[in-house]
Structures are given as C-alpha cells and as structure tokens.
Short mmCIF file of N, CA, C and O in Angstrom, two decimals:
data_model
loop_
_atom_site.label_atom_id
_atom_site.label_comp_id
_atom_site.label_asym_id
_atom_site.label_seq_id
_atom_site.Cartn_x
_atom_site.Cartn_y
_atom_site.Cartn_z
N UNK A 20 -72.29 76.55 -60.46
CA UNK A 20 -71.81 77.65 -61.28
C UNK A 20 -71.43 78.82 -60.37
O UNK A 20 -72.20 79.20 -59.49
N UNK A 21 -70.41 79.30 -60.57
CA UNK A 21 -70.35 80.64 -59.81
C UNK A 21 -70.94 82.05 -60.07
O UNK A 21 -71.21 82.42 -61.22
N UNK A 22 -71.11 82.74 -59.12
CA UNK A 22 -72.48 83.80 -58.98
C UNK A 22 -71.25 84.98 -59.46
O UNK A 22 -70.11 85.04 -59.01
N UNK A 23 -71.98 85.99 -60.66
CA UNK A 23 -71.42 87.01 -61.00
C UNK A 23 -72.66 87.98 -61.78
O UNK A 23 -73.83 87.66 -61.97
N UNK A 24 -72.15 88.92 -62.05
CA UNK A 24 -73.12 89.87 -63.14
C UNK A 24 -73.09 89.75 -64.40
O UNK A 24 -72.23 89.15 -65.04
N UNK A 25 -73.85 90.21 -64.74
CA UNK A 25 -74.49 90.10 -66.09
C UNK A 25 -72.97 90.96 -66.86
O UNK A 25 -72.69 92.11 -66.51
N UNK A 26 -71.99 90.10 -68.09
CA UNK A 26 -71.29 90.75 -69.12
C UNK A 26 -72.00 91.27 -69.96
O UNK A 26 -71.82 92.46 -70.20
N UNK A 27 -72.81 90.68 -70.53
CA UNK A 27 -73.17 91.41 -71.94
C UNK A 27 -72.54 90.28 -73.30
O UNK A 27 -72.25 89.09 -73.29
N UNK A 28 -72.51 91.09 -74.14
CA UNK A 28 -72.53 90.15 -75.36
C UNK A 28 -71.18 89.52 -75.28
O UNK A 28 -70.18 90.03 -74.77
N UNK A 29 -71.32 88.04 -75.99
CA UNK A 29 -69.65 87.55 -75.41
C UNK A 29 -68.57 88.02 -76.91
O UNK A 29 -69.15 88.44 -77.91
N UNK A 30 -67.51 87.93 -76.91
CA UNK A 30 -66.94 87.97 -78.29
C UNK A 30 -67.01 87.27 -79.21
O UNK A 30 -66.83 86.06 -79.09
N UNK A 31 -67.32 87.89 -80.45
CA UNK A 31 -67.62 87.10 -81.74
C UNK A 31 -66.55 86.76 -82.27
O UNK A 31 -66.89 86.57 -83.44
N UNK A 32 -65.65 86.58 -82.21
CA UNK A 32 -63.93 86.09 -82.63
C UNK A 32 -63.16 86.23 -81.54
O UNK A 32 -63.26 87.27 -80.89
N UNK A 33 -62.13 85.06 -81.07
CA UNK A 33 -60.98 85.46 -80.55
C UNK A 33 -59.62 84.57 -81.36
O UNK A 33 -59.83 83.41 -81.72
N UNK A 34 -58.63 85.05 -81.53
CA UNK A 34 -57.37 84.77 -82.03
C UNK A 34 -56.65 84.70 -81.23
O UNK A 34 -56.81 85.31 -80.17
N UNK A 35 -55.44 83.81 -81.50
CA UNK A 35 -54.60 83.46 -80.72
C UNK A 35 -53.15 84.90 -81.12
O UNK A 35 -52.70 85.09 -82.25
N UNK A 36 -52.72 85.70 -79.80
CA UNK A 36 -52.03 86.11 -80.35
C UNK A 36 -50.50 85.96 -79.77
O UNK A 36 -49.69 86.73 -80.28
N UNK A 37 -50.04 85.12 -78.85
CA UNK A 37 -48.99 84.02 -78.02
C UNK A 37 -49.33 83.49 -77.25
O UNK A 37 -50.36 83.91 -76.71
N UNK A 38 -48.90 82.65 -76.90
CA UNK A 38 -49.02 81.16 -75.43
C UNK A 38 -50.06 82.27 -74.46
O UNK A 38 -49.77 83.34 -73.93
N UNK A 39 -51.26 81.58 -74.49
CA UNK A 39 -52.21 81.66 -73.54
C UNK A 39 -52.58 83.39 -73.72
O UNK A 39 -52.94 83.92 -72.67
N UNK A 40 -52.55 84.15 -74.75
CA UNK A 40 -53.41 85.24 -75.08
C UNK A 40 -53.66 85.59 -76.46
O UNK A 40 -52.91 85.73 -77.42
N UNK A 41 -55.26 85.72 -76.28
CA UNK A 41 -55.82 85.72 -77.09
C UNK A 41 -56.13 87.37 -77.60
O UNK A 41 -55.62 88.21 -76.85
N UNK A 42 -56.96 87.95 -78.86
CA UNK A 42 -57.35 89.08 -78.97
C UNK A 42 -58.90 89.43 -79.64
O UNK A 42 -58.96 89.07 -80.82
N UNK A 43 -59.67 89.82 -79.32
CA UNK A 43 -61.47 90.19 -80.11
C UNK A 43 -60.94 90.72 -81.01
O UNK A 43 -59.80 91.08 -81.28
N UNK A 44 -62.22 90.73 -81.63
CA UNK A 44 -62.65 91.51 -82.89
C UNK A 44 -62.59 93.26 -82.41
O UNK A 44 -63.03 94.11 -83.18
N UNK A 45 -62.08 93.57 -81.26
CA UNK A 45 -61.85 94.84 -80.69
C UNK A 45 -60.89 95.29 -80.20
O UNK A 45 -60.72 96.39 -79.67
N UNK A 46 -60.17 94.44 -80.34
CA UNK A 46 -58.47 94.34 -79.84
C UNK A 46 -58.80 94.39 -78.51
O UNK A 46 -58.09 95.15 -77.84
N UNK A 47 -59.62 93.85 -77.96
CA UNK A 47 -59.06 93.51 -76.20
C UNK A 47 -58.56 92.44 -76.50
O UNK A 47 -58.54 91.91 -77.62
N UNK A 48 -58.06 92.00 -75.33
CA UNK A 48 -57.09 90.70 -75.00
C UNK A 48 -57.93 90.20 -74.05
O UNK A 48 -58.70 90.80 -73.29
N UNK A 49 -57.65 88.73 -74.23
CA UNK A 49 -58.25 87.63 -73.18
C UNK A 49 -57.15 86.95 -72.62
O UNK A 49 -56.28 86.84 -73.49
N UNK A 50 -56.96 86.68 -72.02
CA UNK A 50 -55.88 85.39 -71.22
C UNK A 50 -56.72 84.43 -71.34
O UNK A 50 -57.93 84.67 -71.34
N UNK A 51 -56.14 82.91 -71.48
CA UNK A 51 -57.22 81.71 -72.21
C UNK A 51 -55.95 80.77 -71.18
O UNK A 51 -54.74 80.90 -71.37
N UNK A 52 -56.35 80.13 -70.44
CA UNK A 52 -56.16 78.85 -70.19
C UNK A 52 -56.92 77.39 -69.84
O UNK A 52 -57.99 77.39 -69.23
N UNK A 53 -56.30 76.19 -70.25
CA UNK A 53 -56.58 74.98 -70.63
C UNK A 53 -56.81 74.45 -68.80
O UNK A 53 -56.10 74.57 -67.80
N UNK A 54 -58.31 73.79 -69.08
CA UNK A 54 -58.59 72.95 -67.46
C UNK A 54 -59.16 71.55 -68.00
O UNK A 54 -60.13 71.34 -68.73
N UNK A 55 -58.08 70.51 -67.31
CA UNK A 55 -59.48 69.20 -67.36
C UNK A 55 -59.31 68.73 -66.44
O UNK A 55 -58.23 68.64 -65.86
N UNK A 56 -60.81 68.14 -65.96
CA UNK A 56 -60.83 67.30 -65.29
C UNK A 56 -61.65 66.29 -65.26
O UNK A 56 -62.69 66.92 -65.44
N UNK A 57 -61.97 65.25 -65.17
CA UNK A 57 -62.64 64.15 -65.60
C UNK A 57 -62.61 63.84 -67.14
O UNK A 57 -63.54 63.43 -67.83
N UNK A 58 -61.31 64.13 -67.53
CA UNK A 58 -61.42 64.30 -69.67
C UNK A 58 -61.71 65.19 -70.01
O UNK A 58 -61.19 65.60 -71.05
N UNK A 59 -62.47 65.80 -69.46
CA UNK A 59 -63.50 67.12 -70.20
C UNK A 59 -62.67 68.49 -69.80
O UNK A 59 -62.46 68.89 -68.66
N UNK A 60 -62.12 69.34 -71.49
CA UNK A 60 -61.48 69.80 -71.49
C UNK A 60 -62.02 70.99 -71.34
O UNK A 60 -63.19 70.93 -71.72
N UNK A 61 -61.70 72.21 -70.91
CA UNK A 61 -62.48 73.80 -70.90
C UNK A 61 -61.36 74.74 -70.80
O UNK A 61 -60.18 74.63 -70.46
N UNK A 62 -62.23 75.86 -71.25
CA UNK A 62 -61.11 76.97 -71.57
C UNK A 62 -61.45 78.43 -70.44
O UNK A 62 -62.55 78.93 -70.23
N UNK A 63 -60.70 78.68 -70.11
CA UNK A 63 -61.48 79.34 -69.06
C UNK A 63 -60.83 80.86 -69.42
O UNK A 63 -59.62 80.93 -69.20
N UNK A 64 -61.36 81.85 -69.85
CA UNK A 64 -60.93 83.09 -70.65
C UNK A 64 -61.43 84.50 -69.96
O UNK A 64 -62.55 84.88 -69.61
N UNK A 65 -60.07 85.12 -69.92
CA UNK A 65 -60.58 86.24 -68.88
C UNK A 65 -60.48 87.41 -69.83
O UNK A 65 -59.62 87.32 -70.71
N UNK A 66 -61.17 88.40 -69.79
CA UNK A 66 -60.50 90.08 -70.44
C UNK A 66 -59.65 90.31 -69.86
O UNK A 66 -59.78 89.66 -68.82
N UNK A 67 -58.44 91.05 -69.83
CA UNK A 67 -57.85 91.06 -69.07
C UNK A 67 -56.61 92.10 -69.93
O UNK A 67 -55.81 91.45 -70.60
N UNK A 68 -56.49 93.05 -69.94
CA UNK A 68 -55.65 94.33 -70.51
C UNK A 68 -54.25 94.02 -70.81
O UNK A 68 -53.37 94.51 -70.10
N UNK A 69 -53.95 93.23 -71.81
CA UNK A 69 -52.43 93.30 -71.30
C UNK A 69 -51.62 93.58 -72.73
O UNK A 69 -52.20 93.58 -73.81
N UNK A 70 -50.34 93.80 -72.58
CA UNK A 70 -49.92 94.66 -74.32
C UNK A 70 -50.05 93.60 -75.31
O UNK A 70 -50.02 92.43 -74.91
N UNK A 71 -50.18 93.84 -76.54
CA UNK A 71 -50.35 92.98 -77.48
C UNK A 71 -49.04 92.51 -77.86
O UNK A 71 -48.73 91.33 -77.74
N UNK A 72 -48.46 93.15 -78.18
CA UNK A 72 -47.03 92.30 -78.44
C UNK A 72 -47.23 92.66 -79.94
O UNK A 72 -47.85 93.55 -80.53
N UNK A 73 -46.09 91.11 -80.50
CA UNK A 73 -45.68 90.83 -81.39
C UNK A 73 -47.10 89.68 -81.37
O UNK A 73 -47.51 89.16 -80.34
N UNK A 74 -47.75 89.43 -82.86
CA UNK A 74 -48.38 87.90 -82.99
C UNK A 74 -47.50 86.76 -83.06
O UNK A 74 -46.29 86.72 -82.80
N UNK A 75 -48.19 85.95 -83.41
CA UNK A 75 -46.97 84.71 -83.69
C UNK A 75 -48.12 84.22 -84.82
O UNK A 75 -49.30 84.46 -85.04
N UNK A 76 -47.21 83.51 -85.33
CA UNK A 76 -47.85 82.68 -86.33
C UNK A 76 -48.24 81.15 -85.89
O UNK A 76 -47.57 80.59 -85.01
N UNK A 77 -49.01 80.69 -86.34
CA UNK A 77 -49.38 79.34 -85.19
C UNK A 77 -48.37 78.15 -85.46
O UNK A 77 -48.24 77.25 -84.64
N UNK A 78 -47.41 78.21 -87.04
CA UNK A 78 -46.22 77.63 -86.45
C UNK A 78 -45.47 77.63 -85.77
O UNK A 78 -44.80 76.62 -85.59
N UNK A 79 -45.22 79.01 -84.94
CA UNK A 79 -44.39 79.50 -84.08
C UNK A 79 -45.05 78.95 -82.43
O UNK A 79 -44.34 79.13 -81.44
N UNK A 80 -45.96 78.51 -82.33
CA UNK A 80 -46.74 78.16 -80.92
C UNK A 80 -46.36 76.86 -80.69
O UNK A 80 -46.05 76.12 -81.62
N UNK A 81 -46.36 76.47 -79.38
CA UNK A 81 -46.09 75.09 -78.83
C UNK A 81 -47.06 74.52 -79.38
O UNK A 81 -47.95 75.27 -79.79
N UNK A 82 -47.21 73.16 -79.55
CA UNK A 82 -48.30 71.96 -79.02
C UNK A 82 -49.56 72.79 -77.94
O UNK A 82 -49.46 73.49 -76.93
N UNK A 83 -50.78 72.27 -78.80
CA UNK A 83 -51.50 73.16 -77.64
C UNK A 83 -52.84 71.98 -77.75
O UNK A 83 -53.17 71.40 -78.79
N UNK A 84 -53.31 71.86 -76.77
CA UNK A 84 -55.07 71.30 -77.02
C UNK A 84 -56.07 72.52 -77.59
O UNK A 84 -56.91 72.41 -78.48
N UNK A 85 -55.76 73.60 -76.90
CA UNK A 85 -56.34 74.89 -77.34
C UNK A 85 -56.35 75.48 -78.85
O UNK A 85 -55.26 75.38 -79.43
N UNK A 86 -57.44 76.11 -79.61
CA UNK A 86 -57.25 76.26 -80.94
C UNK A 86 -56.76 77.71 -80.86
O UNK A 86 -56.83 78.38 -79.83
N UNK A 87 -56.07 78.31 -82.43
CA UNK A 87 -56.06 79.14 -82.91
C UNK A 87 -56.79 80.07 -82.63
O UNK A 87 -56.29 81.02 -82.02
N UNK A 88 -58.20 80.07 -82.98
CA UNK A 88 -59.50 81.08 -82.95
C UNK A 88 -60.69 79.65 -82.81
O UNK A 88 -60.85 78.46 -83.08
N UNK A 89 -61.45 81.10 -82.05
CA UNK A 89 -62.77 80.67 -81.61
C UNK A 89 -64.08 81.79 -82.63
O UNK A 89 -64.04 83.02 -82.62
N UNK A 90 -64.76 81.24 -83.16
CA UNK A 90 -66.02 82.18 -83.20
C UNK A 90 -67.04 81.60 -82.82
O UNK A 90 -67.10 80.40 -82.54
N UNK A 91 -68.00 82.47 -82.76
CA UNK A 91 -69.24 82.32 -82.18
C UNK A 91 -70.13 82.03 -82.99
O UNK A 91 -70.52 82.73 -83.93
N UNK A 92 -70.68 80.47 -82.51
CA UNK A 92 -72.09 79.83 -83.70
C UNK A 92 -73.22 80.14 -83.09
O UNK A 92 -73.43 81.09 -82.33
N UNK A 93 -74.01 79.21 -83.49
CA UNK A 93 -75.23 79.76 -83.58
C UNK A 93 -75.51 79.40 -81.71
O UNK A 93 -74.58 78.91 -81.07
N UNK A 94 -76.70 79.69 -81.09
CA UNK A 94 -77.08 79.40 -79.79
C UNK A 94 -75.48 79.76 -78.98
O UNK A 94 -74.64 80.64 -79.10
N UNK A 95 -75.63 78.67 -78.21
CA UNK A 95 -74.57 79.08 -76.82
C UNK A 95 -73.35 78.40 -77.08
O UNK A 95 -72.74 77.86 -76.16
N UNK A 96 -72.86 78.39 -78.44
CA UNK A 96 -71.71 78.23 -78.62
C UNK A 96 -70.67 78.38 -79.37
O UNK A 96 -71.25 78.90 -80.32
N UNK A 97 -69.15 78.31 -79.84
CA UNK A 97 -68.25 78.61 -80.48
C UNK A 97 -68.14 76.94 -81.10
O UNK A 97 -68.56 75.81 -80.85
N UNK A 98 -66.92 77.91 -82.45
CA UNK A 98 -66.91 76.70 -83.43
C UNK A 98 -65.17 77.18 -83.42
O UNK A 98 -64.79 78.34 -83.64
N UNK A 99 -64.49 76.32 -83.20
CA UNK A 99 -62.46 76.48 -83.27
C UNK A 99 -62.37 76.40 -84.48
O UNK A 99 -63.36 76.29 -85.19
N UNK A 100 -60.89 76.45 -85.04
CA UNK A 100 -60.35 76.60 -85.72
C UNK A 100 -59.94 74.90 -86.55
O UNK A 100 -59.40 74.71 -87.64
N UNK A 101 -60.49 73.83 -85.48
CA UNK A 101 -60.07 72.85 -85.58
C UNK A 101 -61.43 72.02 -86.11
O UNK A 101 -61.47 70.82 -86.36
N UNK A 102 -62.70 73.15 -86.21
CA UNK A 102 -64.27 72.79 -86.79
C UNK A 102 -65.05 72.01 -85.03
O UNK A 102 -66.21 71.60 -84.89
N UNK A 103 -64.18 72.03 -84.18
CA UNK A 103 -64.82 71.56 -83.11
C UNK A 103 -65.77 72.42 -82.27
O UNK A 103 -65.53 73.62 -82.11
N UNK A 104 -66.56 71.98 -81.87
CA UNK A 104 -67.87 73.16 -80.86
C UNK A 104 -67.46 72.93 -79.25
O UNK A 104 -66.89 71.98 -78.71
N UNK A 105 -67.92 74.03 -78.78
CA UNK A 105 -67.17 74.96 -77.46
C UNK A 105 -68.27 74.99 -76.82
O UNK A 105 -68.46 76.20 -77.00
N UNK A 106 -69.45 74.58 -76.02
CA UNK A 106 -70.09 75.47 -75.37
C UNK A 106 -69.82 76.28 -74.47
O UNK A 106 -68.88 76.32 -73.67
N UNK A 107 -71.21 77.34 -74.73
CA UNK A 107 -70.55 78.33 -73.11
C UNK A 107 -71.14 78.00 -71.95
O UNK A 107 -72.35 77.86 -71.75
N UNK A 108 -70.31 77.90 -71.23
CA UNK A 108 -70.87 77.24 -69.67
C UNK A 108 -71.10 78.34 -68.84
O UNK A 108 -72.03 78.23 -68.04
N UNK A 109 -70.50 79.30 -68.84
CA UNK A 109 -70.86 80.74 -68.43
C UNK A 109 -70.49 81.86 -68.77
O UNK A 109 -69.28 81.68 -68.90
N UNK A 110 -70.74 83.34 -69.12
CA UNK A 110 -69.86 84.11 -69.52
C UNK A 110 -70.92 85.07 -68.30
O UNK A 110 -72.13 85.13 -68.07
N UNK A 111 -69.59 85.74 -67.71
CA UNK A 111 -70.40 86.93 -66.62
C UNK A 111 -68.90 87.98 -66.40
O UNK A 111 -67.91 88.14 -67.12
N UNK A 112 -69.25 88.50 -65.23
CA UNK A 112 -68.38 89.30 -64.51
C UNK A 112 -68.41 89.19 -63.31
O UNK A 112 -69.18 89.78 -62.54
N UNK A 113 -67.27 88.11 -62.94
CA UNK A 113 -66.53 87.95 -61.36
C UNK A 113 -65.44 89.07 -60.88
O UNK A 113 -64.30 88.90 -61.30
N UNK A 114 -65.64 90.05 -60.15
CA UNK A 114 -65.00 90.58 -59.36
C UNK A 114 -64.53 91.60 -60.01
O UNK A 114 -63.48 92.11 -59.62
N UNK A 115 -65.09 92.01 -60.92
CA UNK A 115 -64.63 93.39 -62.36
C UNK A 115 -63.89 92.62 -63.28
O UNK A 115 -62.80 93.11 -63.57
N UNK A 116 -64.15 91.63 -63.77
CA UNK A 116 -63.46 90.56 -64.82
C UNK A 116 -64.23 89.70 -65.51
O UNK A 116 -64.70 88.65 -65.09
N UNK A 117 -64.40 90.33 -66.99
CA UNK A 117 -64.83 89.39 -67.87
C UNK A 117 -64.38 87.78 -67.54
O UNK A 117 -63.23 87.47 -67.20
N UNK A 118 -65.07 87.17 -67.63
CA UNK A 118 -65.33 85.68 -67.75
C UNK A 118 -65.95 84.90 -68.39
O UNK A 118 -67.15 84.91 -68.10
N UNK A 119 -65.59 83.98 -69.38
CA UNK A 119 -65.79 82.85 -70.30
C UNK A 119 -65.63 81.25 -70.14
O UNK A 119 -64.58 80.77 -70.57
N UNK A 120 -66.05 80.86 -69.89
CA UNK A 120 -66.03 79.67 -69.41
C UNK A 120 -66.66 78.89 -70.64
O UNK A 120 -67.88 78.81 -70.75
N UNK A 121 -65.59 78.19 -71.80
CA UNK A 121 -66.11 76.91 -72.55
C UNK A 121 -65.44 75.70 -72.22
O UNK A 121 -64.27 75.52 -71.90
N UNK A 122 -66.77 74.59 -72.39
CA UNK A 122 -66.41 73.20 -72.28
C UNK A 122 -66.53 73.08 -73.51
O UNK A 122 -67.33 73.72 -74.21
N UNK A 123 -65.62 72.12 -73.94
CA UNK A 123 -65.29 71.17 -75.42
C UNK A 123 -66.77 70.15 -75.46
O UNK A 123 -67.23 69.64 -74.44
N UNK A 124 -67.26 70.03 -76.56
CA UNK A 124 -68.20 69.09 -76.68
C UNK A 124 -67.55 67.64 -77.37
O UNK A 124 -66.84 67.44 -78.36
N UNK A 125 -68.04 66.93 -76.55
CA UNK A 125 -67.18 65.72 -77.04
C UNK A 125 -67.26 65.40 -78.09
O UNK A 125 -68.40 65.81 -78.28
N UNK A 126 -66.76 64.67 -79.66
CA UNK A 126 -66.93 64.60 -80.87
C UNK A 126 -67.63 63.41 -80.78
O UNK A 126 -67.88 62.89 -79.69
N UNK A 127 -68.09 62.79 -82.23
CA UNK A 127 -68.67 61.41 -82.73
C UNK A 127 -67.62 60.33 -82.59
O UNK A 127 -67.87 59.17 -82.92
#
C-alpha cells in the first residue's frame, strides 16, 4: 500500500459529471479513472479542482465499466449505481491529494 496521511472522512456520494469526473455531495470534483490488472477492476479517484462544466446525462457518456455514482455503505465500502460493492483499499493524502482507491468486489 502506499504511505500517505491521514484524509479524513471519505465522500458519501460521488456522481458522474463527464468522462472520468466525478462531483461530492460538496461540489468538489474527483477525477476517477479505471485500472485492471489481473481482472480485478479499481477505481482510483483523486480530489482534484477542476471546473464543473456542463453535466451529461449518462446517455450522453461512452461505454464505461465505471458507474454513474458511488455511495458509501456500511463498513469500508461503496455500493454503484449498478447495486455492485466497491471496497476501499485506501483513502489518504499523497503529496497534497486526496486519494481513493476502490477495488470492485467480485459478484456471485
């Protein structure tokens, strides 16, 4: 795992608001991009300031593995938009940058 400081509470909602940015329940923005390797898919989500734009509507979005929205269940993890669970593999602060790190839990 990589060594960072303590964030604090992670976000209780994020929405998709175009290709690869997301927004809290506080209007920050996250940048969210898709990693696999060995199958195992993760989302690796930064804070990261950037203008909100226009939304899109999620017909308007490419093909994505990534969901819509994420919230936060119970213990150390999120539930998508797609009813699938997220754990968090880390959430800290690398280098003055929020960091989120979920792996997909594999389904039944």
């Amino acid at each position: 795992m990589a060594e960072g400081g303590e964030a604090g509470a992670p976000p209780v909602r994020l929405w998709v608001r175009r290709v690869g940015v997301y927004c809290d329940e506080h209007r920050k923005t996250w940048l969210v991009a898709a990693e696999e390797e060995e199958g195992m898919l993760r989302a690796r989500i930064q804070r990261v300031q950037v203008p909100l734009g226009e939304a899109l509507r999620p017909s308007q979005l490419p093909p994505s593995r990534l969901p819509h929205m994420w919230q936060l269940s119970q213990g150390e993890q999120y539930r998508d938009s797609n009813s699938r669970v997220w754990e968090i593999e880390h959430h800290l602060m690398l280098g003055g940058v929020e960091e989120l790190l979920l792996k997909l839990v594999p389904g039944d």
